[in-house]
Amino acid sequence: MLAQKFSLSLNSKTTVPVRTAFLLLCLVPVASVMAAQKVAAPPVYLDSHADPESRITALLASMTLDEKIHALSTDPSVPRLGVAGTNHVEGLHGLALGGPGHWEGHSEGHAMMNVIPTTQFPQSRGLGQTWDPSLLQKAAAQEAYETRFAFGKYHRGGLVVRAPNADLSRDPRWGRGEESYGEDPFLVGTLATAFAHGLQGDDPHVWMTASLLKHFLANSNEDGRDGSSSNFDARLFHEYYAVPFRMAIEEGHADAMMTSYNAWNSVPMTANPVVRDVVMAQWGLDGIVCTDAGALTNMVKQHHTYATMPEAAAAAIHAGINQFLDDYQQPVRDALQQKLITEQDIDRNLRGVYRVMLHLGLLDPSANSPYAHIGAFDQAQSDPWNTEAPRALVRRVTDESIVLLKNTGGTLPLDAAKLKSIAVIGQWGDTVALDWYSGTPLLSVTPLEGIRRRAAGASVVFNDGKDEAAAAALAAHSEAVIVIVGNHPTCDAGWNKCALPSEGKEAIDRKSLTLPDESLVKAVLAANPHAIVVLQTSFPYTTNWTQEHAPAILEITHNSEEQGTALADVLFGDYNPAGRLTQTWPASLEQLPPMMDYDLRHGRTYLYAEKTPLYPFGFGLSYTSFAYSDLTVTQRGKSIAVQVTVANTGSRAGDEVVQIYAAHQGSTVPRPIEELKAFRRVALRAGEKQVVRFEIPVTSLAYWDEATHRFIVEGDRVEFRAAASSADVRLKHTLLVQP
């Protein structure tokens, strides 16, 4: 067992064999070391009663230099000392031990290992569209349990989970926009905090898994990312790009982070001093800081910041990097020999790695860990992804993620009992398309299957839409028509390949926002003007024609194993949609600044854009209606109390996402048009009213002062807006805020 070798997937492009020592967590190593030392006391580093920092000091003092250099990989095990580390796994929306990215990995002989099916939720964009932090926390907790289970029972994967993605989707052309919760820093930060909390659990000292945030910082272009620079001032750093990371670290207690490929103001993030000076010194992250795959080499070959690999390795270590996803060992050894770094520098960085290992209980006897039994001692228990509870959770998350974009004349919901014939048209109608960071679900329900199950009394006929004339003929003779159009999240192609300019994914940005399948929508609507359009997408499109002519439009993201069930829930009224967009959908490509312009003030996102979009940030409709009244705003010391009454004025139960925006009216510095400061998803029965209360910290109204390098709250008139979206303000109240 101890000499067994397994594989570690380092990234979506590289899978290499590595020695993963002691995959039974600490069950074998700690127990065996303790058994061998029944008379003598255990080493300090294995003494669970000792001070954690003393344990790390003792461990580092016992390690050889070679062992320390090895520990700078993603496997910090020290077999000679009985220390079990853990590797990384991908987990943006479910544990990935399979999927298009082949996260099952390779065996020592480079053959593919068996796929382990796991529970798969909607893409991160879909998770964001729920606007429901507590639900995301539950989804992450399910993922964490499955991660522990797979590690304990199958000795696969790892306990450091690369999630959530705290990047902001500032531009709809970004190829990895599907991985982001949205464009607003407060929304994304709140959701990232919830997801990190779910992965780690409620105990701040002992974690189910470790949440590793991706990708610090300002990583929202794929083309040229290996050597590009995201350029903007310190105000935008502190007020926008860094906010989700800071929130997830300070409030979600995430203690691991991956740096991004790009530079910030020409300094690569892999070696940027801001990691140590701000993230560590000010926000308190003292755990893992890893590179992205190949990023060390990029600093020499793409950024051309350093002439040699030893110089690059030294700069990364000085910046705080303590895990490399690259061929780093010789550069680190050369850096030591050239006296660019010292062994003490490595020791300082490795302390963070072993802090995370201690949080995971890997240096403790199994009896001291509340999670060590998962999958290890309860192997007779059914695998968690093979039970009903996770599927019910996925269905609820997917239900909440669906956005109703248009519904003229009560077109939706459909009445399944009255329908005799239904046409499902479009190439995405009979598939659940998985993205690059997905795992493999045990089962999945396609839209076609979900509709057939729900409308069992009707004839449901499928046409893939490739022959538009045949699709139109089917639509003309069907009572109800559901045309499903969109994109494939991997472009249904290999690495760095997309056939259409409107498609994108990792390594490829989009060049167009035009939906090619809109021609199919036109043909179907010409044949049957009552057809319902479902946009099954990873990112925004400029579907202006569809918005003008289709009677009803739904938007749903990819990847959910209950995608078809949830879509049917909404189509037939078993669930009243309340998802909200987390990114502005522009009306045209011309509304966007140049792709590499990272200065938001030039008209990017709802914060600064003044042109009317196709769909605004925060937008989403319902099968019922809501009214707002009695807005009050009062300052109480260091917080702003906001209260508003929301009433369901329709005939159906439903959720309203109440959004509170702030607009500064007399600030001494330029401010956004408005900024989201609070939100809550509220469930209301038909006719029910509820008073919704928020406490907004006064500090959240501060701006970053570049002269004094601190946040400043100024005495300023601030208009607080209770809204159903950033463009649908229902009530306003102006308050003179006291600093």
XYZ file of C-alpha atoms in Angstrom:
739
model
C 0.000 0.000 0.000
C 2.669 2.512 0.995
C 4.625 2.043 -2.220
C 1.556 2.230 -4.422
C 1.600 4.900 -7.114
C -1.332 6.813 -8.466
C -1.825 9.671 -10.908
C -2.422 13.333 -10.315
C -4.157 15.530 -12.880
C -2.414 18.854 -12.543
C -4.601 20.780 -14.955
C -6.833 20.431 -17.947
C -3.871 19.947 -20.252
C -1.346 17.830 -18.357
C -1.635 14.570 -16.462
C 1.551 13.114 -15.002
C 2.271 10.117 -12.772
C 3.380 10.957 -9.239
C 3.984 9.070 -6.032
C 0.994 9.680 -3.788
C 2.044 8.332 -0.435
C -0.446 7.054 2.108
C -3.733 7.551 0.331
C -5.694 6.309 3.327
C -5.302 9.795 4.790
C -3.579 9.398 8.086
C -5.159 6.045 8.900
C -2.144 3.971 7.864
C 0.826 6.341 8.319
C 0.017 7.876 11.670
C -1.226 4.607 13.124
C 1.866 2.713 11.951
C 4.267 5.331 13.259
C 2.479 5.423 16.605
C 2.498 1.618 16.808
C 6.223 1.547 16.211
C 6.737 4.003 19.072
C 4.498 2.556 21.795
C 7.093 3.257 24.411
C 8.376 6.615 23.267
C 6.166 9.668 22.821
C 5.181 10.447 19.227
C 7.189 13.023 17.309
C 5.928 16.512 17.989
C 4.640 16.873 14.430
C 2.361 13.832 14.973
C 1.189 14.958 18.404
C -2.365 16.215 17.960
C -2.224 17.884 21.393
C 0.770 20.051 20.525
C 0.547 23.622 19.266
C -0.019 23.566 15.464
C 2.820 25.967 14.682
C 5.176 23.941 16.913
C 4.173 20.815 15.025
C 5.008 22.436 11.703
C 8.336 23.701 13.048
C 9.210 20.200 14.227
C 8.204 18.667 10.912
C 10.294 21.080 8.872
C 13.258 20.501 11.170
C 12.943 16.754 10.524
C 12.714 17.030 6.737
C 15.660 16.883 4.365
C 16.115 19.558 1.723
C 15.098 17.048 -0.961
C 11.885 16.320 0.932
C 11.140 20.022 1.200
C 11.646 20.545 -2.515
C 9.355 17.598 -3.244
C 6.749 19.103 -0.910
C 6.578 22.181 -3.171
C 4.566 20.006 -5.575
C 0.879 19.332 -5.030
C 1.839 16.242 -3.000
C 3.411 17.311 0.332
C 3.664 13.763 1.699
C 6.827 12.795 3.583
C 6.809 8.966 3.590
C 9.979 8.634 5.678
C 8.339 10.561 8.511
C 4.898 8.983 8.246
C 3.334 12.209 6.983
C 0.456 11.945 4.524
C -0.319 14.902 2.334
C -3.099 15.230 -0.189
C -3.368 16.251 -3.809
C -5.801 18.567 -5.586
C -9.088 17.793 -7.343
C -11.268 19.894 -9.597
C -14.692 20.769 -8.243
C -16.300 23.915 -9.652
C -19.770 22.339 -9.575
C -19.225 18.791 -8.355
C -16.249 16.526 -7.715
C -14.519 15.726 -11.013
C -13.116 12.193 -11.292
C -14.042 11.809 -14.953
C -15.665 14.109 -17.495
C -14.370 15.641 -20.743
C -11.174 16.759 -18.996
C -10.402 13.157 -17.986
C -9.977 14.041 -14.335
C -9.948 10.324 -13.534
C -6.258 10.565 -14.408
C -3.691 8.020 -15.478
C -2.301 5.012 -13.690
C 1.434 4.574 -13.285
C 1.585 2.874 -16.668
C -0.189 5.880 -18.220
C -3.399 3.948 -18.890
C -6.577 5.795 -18.004
C -7.999 4.941 -14.604
C -11.634 4.056 -14.089
C -14.056 6.959 -14.016
C -15.783 7.444 -10.675
C -19.248 8.956 -11.230
C -20.099 11.867 -8.941
C -22.951 14.329 -8.424
C -22.886 17.137 -10.996
C -24.543 20.517 -10.491
C -25.079 23.274 -13.096
C -22.105 25.269 -14.323
C -20.834 28.001 -12.026
C -22.786 30.557 -14.068
C -25.930 28.573 -13.274
C -25.014 28.355 -9.596
C -24.674 32.129 -9.611
C -28.075 32.591 -11.242
C -29.752 31.112 -8.160
C -28.735 34.194 -6.129
C -28.994 31.770 -3.204
C -25.855 31.559 -1.010
C -27.339 29.046 1.423
C -28.170 26.686 -1.441
C -24.653 26.974 -2.870
C -23.283 26.136 0.555
C -25.374 22.949 0.582
C -24.186 21.997 -2.902
C -20.563 22.527 -1.873
C -21.085 20.472 1.289
C -22.389 17.585 -0.814
C -19.346 17.868 -3.052
C -17.042 17.914 -0.030
C -18.611 14.752 1.384
C -18.221 12.964 -1.953
C -14.608 14.119 -2.150
C -13.876 12.638 1.277
C -15.752 9.456 0.369
C -13.869 8.890 -2.904
C -10.585 9.561 -1.136
C -11.374 7.216 1.738
C -12.991 4.336 -0.160
C -11.353 4.397 -3.560
C -8.076 6.146 -2.614
C -8.627 8.557 -5.478
C -8.508 12.300 -5.896
C -7.464 14.602 -3.070
C -8.845 16.857 -0.372
C -7.759 20.242 -1.745
C -10.636 21.242 -4.031
C -9.958 23.793 -6.758
C -13.109 25.819 -6.205
C -14.765 28.219 -6.243
C -13.698 30.388 -9.142
C -13.667 33.914 -7.694
C -12.874 35.582 -11.026
C -15.268 38.230 -12.326
C -16.845 37.927 -15.778
C -16.220 41.518 -16.836
C -16.672 40.745 -20.563
C -19.101 38.293 -22.245
C -16.414 37.365 -24.774
C -14.321 35.698 -22.079
C -14.047 32.016 -23.004
C -14.219 30.866 -19.385
C -17.169 33.034 -18.409
C -19.100 29.855 -17.617
C -16.793 29.314 -14.625
C -17.647 32.642 -12.992
C -20.606 33.477 -10.774
C -20.987 36.840 -12.507
C -19.771 40.388 -13.079
C -20.581 41.992 -9.719
C -17.927 41.805 -6.968
C -20.336 41.709 -4.027
C -22.528 39.019 -5.576
C -19.573 36.869 -6.628
C -17.854 37.401 -3.282
C -20.973 36.390 -1.366
C -21.445 33.236 -3.419
C -17.733 32.336 -3.344
C -17.783 32.745 0.438
C -20.773 30.414 0.699
C -19.193 27.786 -1.551
C -15.889 27.888 0.345
C -17.807 27.540 3.614
C -19.661 24.520 2.257
C -16.461 22.817 1.123
C -14.713 23.302 4.444
C -17.575 22.914 6.920
C -18.640 24.807 10.006
C -15.576 24.095 12.146
C -12.906 26.739 11.403
C -10.167 24.413 12.675
C -11.070 21.005 11.183
C -12.157 20.876 7.550
C -14.026 18.381 5.415
C -11.997 19.576 2.400
C -9.903 22.663 1.650
C -11.252 25.326 -0.699
C -8.666 26.583 -3.204
C -9.781 29.806 -4.906
C -9.109 30.364 -8.613
C -7.502 32.417 -10.249
C -5.910 35.437 -8.568
C -6.181 38.018 -10.222
C -8.060 39.773 -13.074
C -8.040 36.630 -15.178
C -10.742 37.171 -17.808
C -9.105 36.819 -21.184
C -8.002 33.532 -22.725
C -6.297 34.682 -25.909
C -2.671 35.361 -25.044
C -3.267 34.759 -21.337
C 0.141 33.090 -20.847
C 1.853 36.427 -21.381
C -0.827 39.118 -21.214
C -1.132 41.907 -18.666
C -4.367 43.121 -17.061
C -3.790 46.816 -16.492
C -5.762 48.962 -14.020
C -5.208 51.080 -10.940
C -5.201 50.223 -7.240
C -8.746 51.499 -6.800
C -10.117 48.892 -9.196
C -7.950 46.267 -7.535
C -9.438 46.911 -4.098
C -12.959 47.908 -5.142
C -13.572 45.375 -7.913
C -11.178 42.632 -9.024
C -9.913 41.562 -5.592
C -13.218 41.802 -3.715
C -14.462 38.207 -4.180
C -11.089 36.783 -3.123
C -10.921 39.006 -0.052
C -14.458 38.093 0.976
C -13.914 34.357 0.529
C -10.694 34.532 2.567
C -11.846 36.862 5.335
C -15.460 35.688 5.632
C -15.368 32.179 4.133
C -12.018 31.273 5.746
C -10.633 29.889 2.488
C -6.916 29.357 3.021
C -5.733 28.245 -0.404
C -5.489 30.069 -3.707
C -4.207 29.638 -7.254
C -2.507 32.541 -8.992
C -3.438 33.332 -12.579
C -1.404 33.208 -15.778
C -1.624 36.901 -16.550
C 0.283 39.833 -15.145
C -1.180 42.817 -13.332
C 0.397 46.020 -14.604
C 3.185 43.989 -16.235
C 4.106 41.960 -13.129
C 3.112 38.266 -13.479
C 0.726 37.156 -10.763
C 2.908 34.092 -10.152
C 5.535 36.423 -8.726
C 3.513 39.499 -7.878
C 4.366 41.004 -4.460
C 0.667 41.754 -3.897
C 0.211 38.088 -2.961
C 2.388 38.400 0.113
C 1.819 42.094 0.817
C -1.994 42.103 0.581
C -3.458 38.602 0.413
C -1.275 37.286 3.208
C -0.372 40.340 5.269
C -3.739 42.113 5.142
C -6.371 39.455 4.449
C -4.743 36.723 6.513
C -4.316 33.869 4.037
C -1.557 31.692 5.474
C -2.133 28.406 3.647
C -1.540 27.192 0.088
C -0.655 29.524 -2.784
C -0.104 27.547 -5.968
C 0.734 28.447 -9.530
C -1.450 27.610 -12.473
C -0.142 24.860 -14.745
C 3.008 25.932 -16.556
C 2.909 29.454 -15.130
C 6.472 29.292 -13.812
C 7.817 28.588 -17.290
C 5.563 31.268 -18.765
C 7.339 33.970 -16.761
C 10.454 33.238 -18.808
C 9.078 32.192 -22.187
C 5.860 34.229 -22.495
C 6.057 37.216 -20.161
C 9.849 37.509 -20.598
C 9.986 38.955 -17.089
C 12.923 36.778 -16.041
C 15.846 35.633 -18.123
C 16.252 32.239 -16.475
C 14.128 29.626 -14.742
C 16.033 29.878 -11.423
C 15.302 33.606 -11.316
C 11.636 32.939 -12.005
C 11.458 30.232 -9.333
C 13.102 32.518 -6.790
C 10.694 35.354 -7.575
C 7.712 33.021 -7.172
C 8.954 31.750 -3.811
C 9.626 35.275 -2.580
C 6.061 36.192 -3.605
C 4.666 33.348 -1.488
C 4.205 30.432 -3.906
C 4.423 27.126 -2.054
C 3.034 24.682 -4.608
C 4.096 24.501 -8.251
C 2.095 23.013 -11.108
C 5.115 22.958 -13.357
C 8.541 21.398 -13.849
C 9.999 23.325 -10.935
C 12.483 21.134 -9.067
C 15.658 21.888 -10.996
C 14.956 25.637 -11.155
C 14.456 25.663 -7.376
C 17.686 23.720 -6.813
C 19.539 26.091 -9.117
C 18.035 29.079 -7.318
C 19.348 27.691 -4.042
C 22.788 27.112 -5.474
C 22.862 30.626 -6.942
C 21.805 31.987 -3.521
C 18.685 33.591 -4.996
C 16.717 31.862 -2.221
C 17.580 30.045 0.991
C 16.281 26.902 2.615
C 14.655 29.202 5.175
C 12.628 30.804 2.361
C 11.304 27.371 1.436
C 10.558 26.615 5.094
C 8.594 29.839 5.426
C 6.432 28.982 2.439
C 5.902 25.329 3.334
C 4.419 26.321 6.655
C 1.305 27.343 4.744
C 1.030 23.951 3.036
C 1.215 22.078 6.316
C -1.275 24.409 7.985
C -3.784 23.186 5.416
C -2.748 19.562 6.011
C -3.368 20.075 9.739
C -6.805 21.564 9.059
C -7.582 18.416 7.072
C -6.488 16.194 9.965
C -3.802 14.455 7.944
C -1.189 14.477 10.699
C -3.567 13.211 13.368
C -4.747 9.733 14.396
C -7.989 8.803 12.702
C -9.788 8.753 16.044
C -9.178 12.500 16.333
C -10.634 13.343 12.920
C -14.415 13.717 12.540
C -14.090 13.001 8.811
C -11.538 10.157 8.608
C -14.250 7.469 8.685
C -15.967 8.750 5.533
C -15.500 6.125 2.858
C -12.870 4.318 4.901
C -14.799 2.688 7.741
C -18.299 2.849 6.225
C -17.570 1.143 2.918
C -20.727 -0.942 3.138
C -22.660 2.279 2.779
C -23.868 3.079 -0.728
C -21.750 5.558 -2.638
C -23.276 8.997 -1.950
C -23.676 9.885 -5.627
C -25.867 6.791 -5.987
C -28.588 7.997 -3.621
C -31.701 10.113 -4.061
C -30.837 13.033 -1.749
C -28.058 14.491 -3.955
C -30.252 14.233 -7.045
C -33.022 16.102 -5.256
C -30.512 18.786 -4.299
C -29.257 19.065 -7.889
C -32.833 19.397 -9.100
C -33.527 22.199 -6.649
C -30.341 24.050 -7.604
C -31.145 23.679 -11.293
C -34.734 24.817 -10.764
C -33.474 27.940 -9.022
C -30.902 28.655 -11.739
C -33.342 28.924 -14.663
C -34.082 32.473 -15.833
C -37.335 33.500 -17.482
C -36.358 36.182 -20.005
C -39.731 36.743 -21.683
C -43.302 35.516 -21.281
C -45.866 37.273 -23.438
C -49.518 36.724 -22.657
C -48.943 33.910 -20.217
C -47.434 31.618 -22.855
C -45.756 29.754 -20.008
C -46.347 27.598 -18.132
C -47.702 24.903 -20.427
C -50.587 22.678 -19.366
C -49.365 19.113 -19.873
C -52.861 17.679 -19.402
C -54.200 19.561 -22.426
C -51.377 18.911 -24.874
C -51.484 16.103 -27.410
C -48.351 16.873 -29.424
C -45.060 18.509 -28.462
C -42.063 19.125 -30.701
C -38.602 19.429 -29.141
C -36.258 20.968 -31.683
C -32.538 21.732 -31.592
C -29.261 19.875 -31.369
C -28.992 20.457 -27.600
C -32.447 19.084 -26.904
C -31.333 15.508 -26.325
C -28.032 15.916 -24.535
C -26.575 17.108 -21.259
C -23.378 18.770 -22.399
C -20.565 18.607 -19.843
C -17.915 21.300 -19.536
C -14.154 20.897 -19.189
C -14.142 20.902 -15.384
C -17.107 18.578 -14.997
C -17.033 15.113 -13.564
C -19.144 12.271 -14.935
C -22.653 11.977 -13.481
C -23.999 8.529 -12.701
C -27.216 9.403 -14.555
C -28.370 12.473 -16.449
C -31.733 13.643 -17.749
C -31.783 15.464 -21.079
C -34.387 18.124 -21.880
C -36.157 15.725 -24.238
C -36.315 13.010 -21.580
C -37.505 15.451 -18.933
C -40.297 16.740 -21.173
C -41.380 13.220 -22.136
C -41.568 12.164 -18.499
C -43.600 15.197 -17.495
C -45.954 15.194 -20.498
C -46.494 11.446 -20.580
C -49.912 11.824 -22.211
C -48.610 13.712 -25.221
C -46.693 12.629 -28.296
C -43.240 14.195 -27.910
C -41.210 14.217 -31.131
C -37.572 15.297 -31.414
C -35.812 16.957 -34.334
C -32.179 18.045 -34.040
C -32.761 21.136 -36.190
C -29.929 20.494 -38.614
C -32.491 20.474 -41.440
C -34.388 23.691 -40.763
C -37.120 22.890 -43.278
C -37.851 19.565 -41.571
C -37.804 21.246 -38.168
C -40.233 23.910 -39.388
C -42.556 21.255 -40.819
C -42.632 19.454 -37.467
C -43.277 22.737 -35.652
C -46.177 23.586 -37.938
C -48.032 20.418 -37.004
C -47.339 20.454 -33.239
C -49.472 22.024 -30.529
C -46.459 23.057 -28.468
C -42.949 23.682 -29.748
C -39.839 23.991 -27.626
C -36.754 24.987 -29.585
C -33.506 24.576 -27.648
C -30.503 26.489 -28.965
C -27.157 27.563 -27.580
C -23.598 26.344 -27.439
C -21.550 23.330 -26.414
C -19.358 24.180 -23.398
C -16.286 22.456 -24.853
C -17.200 23.399 -28.451
C -17.537 19.606 -28.827
C -13.895 19.667 -29.863
C -10.385 19.109 -28.559
C -8.086 21.462 -26.696
C -7.822 24.959 -28.161
C -10.396 24.231 -30.873
C -13.739 25.913 -31.521
C -15.460 25.854 -34.890
C -17.490 29.040 -34.539
C -16.426 32.589 -33.602
C -19.283 32.838 -31.086
C -18.017 29.807 -29.159
C -15.429 29.919 -26.412
C -13.870 27.904 -23.615
C -10.570 27.720 -21.762
C -7.743 29.025 -24.004
C -10.185 30.563 -26.544
C -12.087 33.842 -26.270
C -15.215 34.501 -28.280
C -14.994 36.781 -31.311
C -18.741 37.161 -31.806
C -21.880 37.287 -29.644
C -24.171 36.221 -32.484
C -26.017 32.936 -31.946
C -25.769 30.915 -35.197
C -28.799 28.831 -34.184
C -30.974 31.961 -34.209
C -31.674 31.101 -37.860
C -33.342 27.906 -36.598
C -35.435 29.977 -34.191
C -36.567 32.166 -37.100
C -37.553 29.150 -39.194
C -39.466 27.500 -36.343
C -41.314 30.701 -35.362
C -42.284 31.296 -38.959
C -43.947 27.883 -38.930
C -45.414 28.161 -35.431
C -45.435 31.621 -33.842
C -46.221 30.133 -30.419
C -42.883 28.303 -30.164
C -40.993 28.621 -26.881
C -37.252 29.284 -27.019
C -34.792 27.812 -24.523
C -31.316 29.352 -24.561
C -29.013 26.635 -23.232
C -25.861 28.669 -22.919
C -22.539 29.213 -21.201
C -22.534 32.958 -21.829
C -24.575 35.899 -23.204
C -25.658 36.210 -26.820
C -27.079 39.162 -28.748
C -30.384 37.407 -29.472
C -32.252 40.630 -30.213
C -34.449 39.083 -32.925
C -35.528 36.261 -30.632
C -36.343 38.698 -27.845
C -38.514 40.712 -30.221
C -40.391 37.835 -31.839
C -40.496 34.800 -29.537
C -43.475 34.730 -27.135
C -41.471 33.100 -24.328
C -37.759 32.624 -23.625
C -36.001 30.635 -20.902
C -32.266 30.575 -20.187
C -30.514 27.596 -18.606
C -26.836 26.721 -18.279
C -25.209 23.368 -18.983
C -23.959 20.396 -17.017
C -26.673 19.628 -14.470
C -27.487 15.933 -14.218
C -31.107 16.995 -13.608
C -31.138 19.488 -16.478
C -34.128 17.980 -18.255
C -36.121 17.423 -15.081
C -35.651 21.022 -13.959
C -36.433 22.442 -17.397
C -39.661 20.448 -17.434
C -40.436 21.691 -13.913
C -40.382 25.251 -15.228
C -41.990 24.636 -18.610
C -45.026 22.962 -17.056
C -45.350 25.171 -14.016
C -44.241 22.723 -11.314
C -41.642 25.332 -10.429
C -42.020 29.085 -10.790
C -38.734 30.417 -12.235
C -36.849 33.037 -10.233
C -33.282 32.828 -11.512
C -31.605 36.157 -12.198
C -28.856 37.010 -14.674
C -25.463 37.613 -13.128
C -23.955 39.269 -16.180
C -25.178 42.018 -18.500
C -26.217 40.759 -21.945
C -25.238 43.558 -24.371
C -27.440 44.391 -27.314
C -24.458 44.399 -29.662
C -20.749 43.739 -29.731
C -20.246 47.460 -30.347
C -21.456 48.225 -26.817
C -18.307 46.630 -25.393
C -14.896 48.273 -24.887
C -11.867 46.483 -26.391
C -11.337 43.030 -24.896
C -8.048 43.857 -23.184
C -9.288 47.096 -21.651
C -9.486 46.173 -17.963
C -10.464 49.689 -16.866
C -14.169 49.211 -16.156
C -14.765 52.956 -16.175
C -14.635 52.903 -19.965
C -18.162 51.523 -20.047
C -17.958 47.936 -18.860
C -20.517 45.975 -16.752
C -23.682 47.449 -15.261
C -21.462 49.475 -12.920
C -20.276 51.801 -15.683
C -22.088 50.981 -18.953
C -24.612 53.643 -20.018
C -25.936 51.998 -23.183
C -29.174 50.008 -22.971
C -28.378 46.272 -22.931
C -30.454 43.396 -24.259
C -30.864 42.108 -20.682
C -29.582 43.966 -17.619
C -27.665 42.565 -14.678
C -30.017 41.016 -12.119
C -32.846 40.531 -14.619
C -35.351 37.673 -14.483
C -39.128 37.296 -14.684
C -41.674 35.148 -12.849
C -45.051 33.510 -13.442
C -46.376 35.778 -10.706
C -45.917 39.489 -9.921
C -44.430 41.391 -7.010
C -44.984 44.848 -5.567
C -42.579 46.855 -3.387
C -43.624 49.359 -0.713
C -42.530 51.112 2.488
C -38.813 51.478 1.862
C -36.983 52.878 4.872
C -33.259 53.536 5.191
C -31.661 54.480 8.505
C -28.086 54.714 9.667
C -27.441 52.984 12.972
C -23.870 53.618 13.928
C -21.657 51.620 11.592
C -24.460 50.019 9.606
C -27.283 51.076 7.320
C -30.642 49.456 8.098
C -32.714 48.980 4.939
C -36.263 47.699 5.141
C -38.757 47.116 2.343
C -42.089 45.322 2.099
C -42.501 42.900 -0.808
C -45.881 41.440 -1.764
C -46.754 38.621 -4.140
C -49.590 40.223 -6.091
C -50.180 37.324 -8.446
C -51.961 33.980 -8.252
C -48.935 31.683 -7.916
C -46.374 31.141 -5.205
C -42.938 32.305 -6.253
C -39.553 33.708 -5.279
C -38.512 37.332 -5.656
C -34.850 38.303 -5.579
C -34.828 41.632 -3.755
C -31.787 43.693 -4.749
C -30.491 46.787 -2.959
C -28.250 49.156 -4.920
C -26.392 52.248 -3.766
C -25.705 55.304 -5.921
C -23.411 58.034 -4.572
C -24.589 61.570 -5.321
C -21.797 63.745 -3.989
C -18.642 61.649 -3.801
C -15.272 63.350 -4.124
C -14.129 60.586 -6.502
C -15.845 59.056 -9.549
C -18.152 56.212 -8.522
C -20.085 53.529 -10.422
C -23.573 54.377 -11.672
C -24.869 52.089 -8.933
C -23.508 49.179 -6.919
C -25.184 46.077 -5.522
C -24.905 46.183 -1.723
C -27.413 43.536 -0.561
C -29.785 40.923 -1.949
C -32.065 38.164 -0.768
C -34.131 35.485 -2.467
C -37.544 35.554 -0.789
C -40.268 32.901 -1.155
C -43.832 34.243 -1.054
C -47.172 32.513 -1.368
C -49.825 34.116 -3.572
C -51.082 37.225 -1.783
C -48.396 37.071 0.909
C -46.416 40.095 2.092
C -43.059 40.070 3.818
C -40.895 42.755 5.353
C -37.347 42.190 4.087
C -34.578 43.658 6.219
C -30.918 44.246 5.406
C -27.967 45.484 7.428
C -25.397 47.099 5.146
C -22.038 47.944 6.736
C -21.096 51.594 6.301
C -17.621 50.364 5.348
C -19.083 48.809 2.206
C -19.701 52.359 0.929
C -16.014 53.274 1.168
C -13.680 54.005 -1.711
C -9.989 53.136 -1.940
C -7.782 56.181 -1.529
C -4.582 55.718 -3.506
C -2.765 58.490 -1.643
C -3.199 56.981 1.824
C -3.540 53.331 0.698
C -6.707 52.708 2.659
C -10.481 52.655 2.371
C -12.252 55.912 3.214
C -15.898 56.356 4.135
C -16.938 59.870 3.281
C -19.905 61.938 4.368
C -21.998 61.635 1.238
C -25.581 61.573 0.051
C -26.280 58.002 -1.075
C -29.418 56.943 -2.881
C -30.467 53.429 -1.847
C -32.557 51.631 -4.448
C -34.827 48.635 -3.862
C -34.924 46.884 -7.210
C -35.959 43.776 -9.119
C -32.878 44.222 -11.325
C -30.196 46.829 -11.910
C -32.563 48.434 -14.457
C -35.843 47.890 -12.607
C -35.722 50.160 -9.576
C -38.984 50.070 -7.625
C -38.251 52.442 -4.717
C -35.564 54.983 -3.770
C -34.470 56.643 -0.558
C -31.612 59.105 -0.152
C -29.580 59.178 3.062
C -26.766 61.444 4.209
C -24.269 58.839 5.358
C -22.069 59.713 8.333
C -18.567 58.214 8.289
